[in-house]
Coordinates of C-alpha atoms in Angstrom, one line a residue:
Chain A
Q1 CA 96.8 128.6 81.3
V2 CA 98.7 128.7 84.6
Q3 CA 101.6 126.2 84.7
L4 CA 104.1 125.5 87.5
V5 CA 106.7 122.9 86.6
E6 CA 109.1 121.7 89.3
S7 CA 112.4 120.1 88.6
G8 CA 115.6 119.2 90.5
G9 CA 114.3 116.4 92.8
G10 CA 116.1 113.1 93.3
L11 CA 117.9 110.9 95.7
V12 CA 120.3 112.6 98.1
Q13 CA 122.3 111.3 101.1
P14 CA 121.6 112.6 104.6
G15 CA 123.4 115.9 105.2
G16 CA 123.4 116.7 101.4
S17 CA 122.0 119.5 99.4
L18 CA 119.6 119.9 96.5
R19 CA 118.3 122.8 94.5
L20 CA 114.8 122.8 93.2
S21 CA 113.5 125.0 90.4
C22 CA 110.0 125.9 89.3
A23 CA 109.3 127.3 85.9
A24 CA 106.1 129.4 85.9
S25 CA 104.0 130.4 82.9
G26 CA 100.5 131.6 82.1
F27 CA 100.4 134.4 84.6
D28 CA 102.3 137.6 85.6
F29 CA 105.0 135.9 87.7
R30 CA 106.5 139.2 88.7
T31 CA 103.4 140.3 90.6
S32 CA 102.7 137.0 92.4
P33 CA 103.8 135.9 95.8
M34 CA 105.1 132.4 95.5
Y35 CA 105.4 129.4 97.9
W36 CA 107.1 126.1 98.3
A37 CA 105.2 123.3 100.0
R38 CA 105.8 119.6 100.5
Q39 CA 104.0 116.4 101.3
A40 CA 105.6 113.5 103.1
P41 CA 104.4 110.0 102.3
G42 CA 101.0 109.4 103.9
K43 CA 100.9 112.9 105.4
G44 CA 99.1 116.1 104.7
P45 CA 100.6 119.1 102.8
E46 CA 102.9 121.5 104.6
W47 CA 103.8 125.0 103.5
L48 CA 107.6 125.5 103.8
A49 CA 108.4 129.0 102.5
C50 CA 107.0 132.0 100.8
I51 CA 108.5 134.9 99.0
S52 CA 107.1 138.3 98.0
E53 CA 106.8 139.6 94.5
D54 CA 110.1 141.4 94.6
G55 CA 111.9 138.7 96.4
Y56 CA 112.9 140.8 99.4
K57 CA 110.6 139.2 102.0
P58 CA 111.1 135.5 102.3
F59 CA 109.4 133.7 105.1
Y60 CA 110.1 130.1 106.4
G61 CA 108.3 127.5 108.4
D62 CA 110.0 126.3 111.5
S63 CA 110.8 122.9 110.0
V64 CA 113.1 124.4 107.4
K65 CA 114.3 127.7 108.8
G66 CA 118.0 128.0 108.6
R67 CA 118.4 125.1 106.2
F68 CA 116.3 126.1 103.2
T69 CA 116.4 129.3 101.1
I70 CA 113.7 130.4 98.8
S71 CA 114.5 132.8 95.9
R72 CA 113.2 133.9 92.6
D73 CA 114.4 135.3 89.3
N74 CA 111.6 137.4 87.8
S75 CA 113.5 137.8 84.5
K76 CA 113.3 134.0 84.1
N77 CA 109.9 133.4 85.6
T78 CA 111.6 130.9 87.9
L79 CA 111.3 130.1 91.6
Y80 CA 114.0 128.3 93.5
L81 CA 114.5 126.3 96.7
Q82 CA 118.0 125.7 98.0
M83 CA 117.9 122.8 100.5
N84 CA 120.8 122.2 102.7
S85 CA 121.5 119.8 105.6
L86 CA 118.8 117.4 104.4
G87 CA 117.6 114.7 106.8
L88 CA 115.5 111.6 106.4
E89 CA 112.4 113.7 107.5
D90 CA 112.8 115.8 104.4
T91 CA 111.7 113.0 102.1
A92 CA 108.6 114.3 100.4
I93 CA 107.0 115.5 97.2
Y94 CA 107.9 119.2 96.9
Y95 CA 105.5 121.6 95.3
C96 CA 105.8 125.0 93.8
A97 CA 102.6 126.9 94.4
R98 CA 100.5 129.9 94.4
I99 CA 97.5 130.0 96.8
T100 CA 95.3 129.3 93.7
R101 CA 97.4 126.7 91.9
W102 CA 100.0 124.0 92.7
G103 CA 102.5 122.3 90.4
R104 CA 102.6 118.5 90.1
G105 CA 105.6 118.3 92.4
T106 CA 109.1 116.8 92.3
L107 CA 110.1 113.9 94.6
V108 CA 113.0 114.3 97.0
T109 CA 114.3 111.2 98.7
V110 CA 116.8 111.5 101.4
S111 CA 118.4 108.1 102.1
S112 CA 121.8 106.6 102.6
Chain B
I1 CA 97.1 128.9 114.5
V2 CA 95.6 125.3 114.9
L3 CA 92.9 124.2 112.5
T4 CA 90.7 121.4 113.6
Q5 CA 88.6 119.5 111.1
T6 CA 85.6 117.3 111.8
P7 CA 84.9 114.6 110.8
L8 CA 88.3 113.1 109.8
S9 CA 86.6 110.7 107.5
L10 CA 83.2 110.6 105.8
S11 CA 81.5 108.0 103.7
V12 CA 78.6 109.4 101.6
S13 CA 76.2 107.8 99.1
P14 CA 76.1 109.4 95.7
G15 CA 73.5 112.2 95.5
Q16 CA 73.6 112.8 99.3
P17 CA 75.0 115.9 101.0
A18 CA 78.2 116.2 102.9
S19 CA 79.5 118.7 105.4
I20 CA 83.0 119.3 106.8
S21 CA 83.7 121.6 109.7
C22 CA 86.9 123.5 110.3
K23 CA 87.6 125.4 113.5
S24 CA 90.5 127.8 114.0
S25 CA 92.2 128.6 117.2
Q26 CA 92.3 132.2 116.3
S27 CA 90.1 134.5 114.2
L28 CA 91.0 134.5 110.5
L29 CA 89.4 137.9 110.0
H30 CA 92.1 140.4 108.8
S31 CA 92.0 144.1 109.5
D32 CA 91.3 144.7 105.8
G33 CA 88.0 142.9 106.1
K34 CA 89.0 139.7 104.3
T35 CA 88.9 136.3 106.0
F36 CA 91.7 134.1 105.0
M37 CA 90.0 130.7 105.0
Y38 CA 90.4 128.3 102.0
W39 CA 89.3 124.8 101.1
Y40 CA 91.3 122.4 98.9
V41 CA 90.7 118.9 97.7
Q42 CA 93.5 116.4 97.0
K43 CA 92.5 113.5 94.8
A44 CA 94.6 110.4 94.6
G45 CA 98.0 111.0 92.9
Q46 CA 97.3 114.7 92.4
S47 CA 98.4 117.9 94.0
P48 CA 95.9 119.9 96.1
Q49 CA 93.3 121.9 94.1
L50 CA 91.7 125.0 95.4
L51 CA 87.9 124.8 95.8
I52 CA 86.9 127.8 97.9
Y53 CA 88.8 131.0 98.7
E54 CA 88.1 133.7 101.4
V55 CA 85.4 131.6 103.1
S56 CA 82.8 131.4 100.4
N57 CA 84.1 132.2 96.9
R58 CA 84.2 129.3 94.5
F59 CA 87.4 129.1 92.4
P60 CA 86.7 129.2 88.7
G61 CA 85.8 125.8 87.3
V62 CA 84.6 124.5 90.7
P63 CA 81.0 123.0 90.5
D64 CA 78.3 124.9 92.2
R65 CA 77.5 121.9 94.4
F66 CA 80.5 123.1 96.5
S67 CA 79.9 125.9 98.9
G68 CA 81.7 127.5 101.8
S69 CA 80.4 129.5 104.8
G70 CA 81.4 130.7 108.2
S71 CA 83.2 133.6 109.9
G72 CA 85.8 134.3 112.5
T73 CA 86.9 130.9 113.7
D74 CA 84.2 128.6 112.5
F75 CA 83.9 127.5 108.9
T76 CA 82.0 124.8 106.9
L77 CA 82.4 123.2 103.5
K78 CA 79.3 121.7 102.0
I79 CA 78.8 119.5 99.0
S80 CA 75.1 119.6 98.1
R81 CA 75.0 116.3 96.2
V82 CA 78.2 114.2 96.3
E83 CA 79.4 112.6 93.1
A84 CA 81.8 109.8 92.6
E85 CA 84.5 112.3 91.4
D86 CA 84.4 114.1 94.7
V87 CA 86.4 111.3 96.4
G88 CA 89.5 112.7 98.0
V89 CA 90.9 114.4 101.1
Y90 CA 89.6 117.8 101.9
Y91 CA 91.8 120.4 103.7
C92 CA 90.9 123.7 105.2
M93 CA 93.7 126.2 105.2
Q94 CA 94.5 129.6 106.8
S95 CA 96.8 132.2 105.4
I96 CA 96.3 135.1 107.8
N97 CA 99.6 134.1 109.4
L98 CA 102.8 133.1 107.5
P99 CA 103.5 130.5 106.6
P100 CA 99.9 129.3 105.9
G101 CA 98.7 126.2 107.7
F102 CA 96.4 123.3 106.8
G103 CA 93.9 121.4 108.9
P104 CA 94.5 117.6 109.2
G105 CA 92.2 116.7 106.3
T106 CA 88.9 114.9 105.9
R107 CA 88.9 111.8 103.8
V108 CA 85.7 111.6 101.8
D109 CA 84.7 108.3 100.0
I110 CA 81.7 106.9 98.4

């Protein structure tokens, strides 16, 4: 059974940083492109970043380019999202995802 | 790529059909012959769930009352007989460009 379990969310001050993790199981993580997405309160989902199977081809949406970094450790079946320079607009539920399956998400709240 | 969904909200009686349109500003047909159009539903308090991939393929476990059709830039999701459990927000999504993008969503209620 495919499982994606996010962790690392929480309350952070504007300008701060946070690192999210996603533990994957139930499928061959090493051969799967992976994504991070988010959903702000009352808004639709937004894809943020994606990374190829080998981790050498990250791609970012305009809203996070230059601030967020996606990475993966295939030996640990884990996906990461390093988030820097966080602003109020980054408050959202953050999801680890494949095209076919999303995790339950972790809440990031940016507030002073 | 901009995805436009219509209608943005839909109220349907149980057992009645429902249809959602999604129009793309660019063709979603890839040179490999695949068309990268997907449909998701997000129910209250849950993450989005895949219903249809590559225009018309039902994801495993999705009831056969859901069907997808279309080509190029025009796509449709149909529910043949709406059930109470189908309440939620339906999103079309394209992945021919990176990062993928969603339509604005169609809220379906009973």
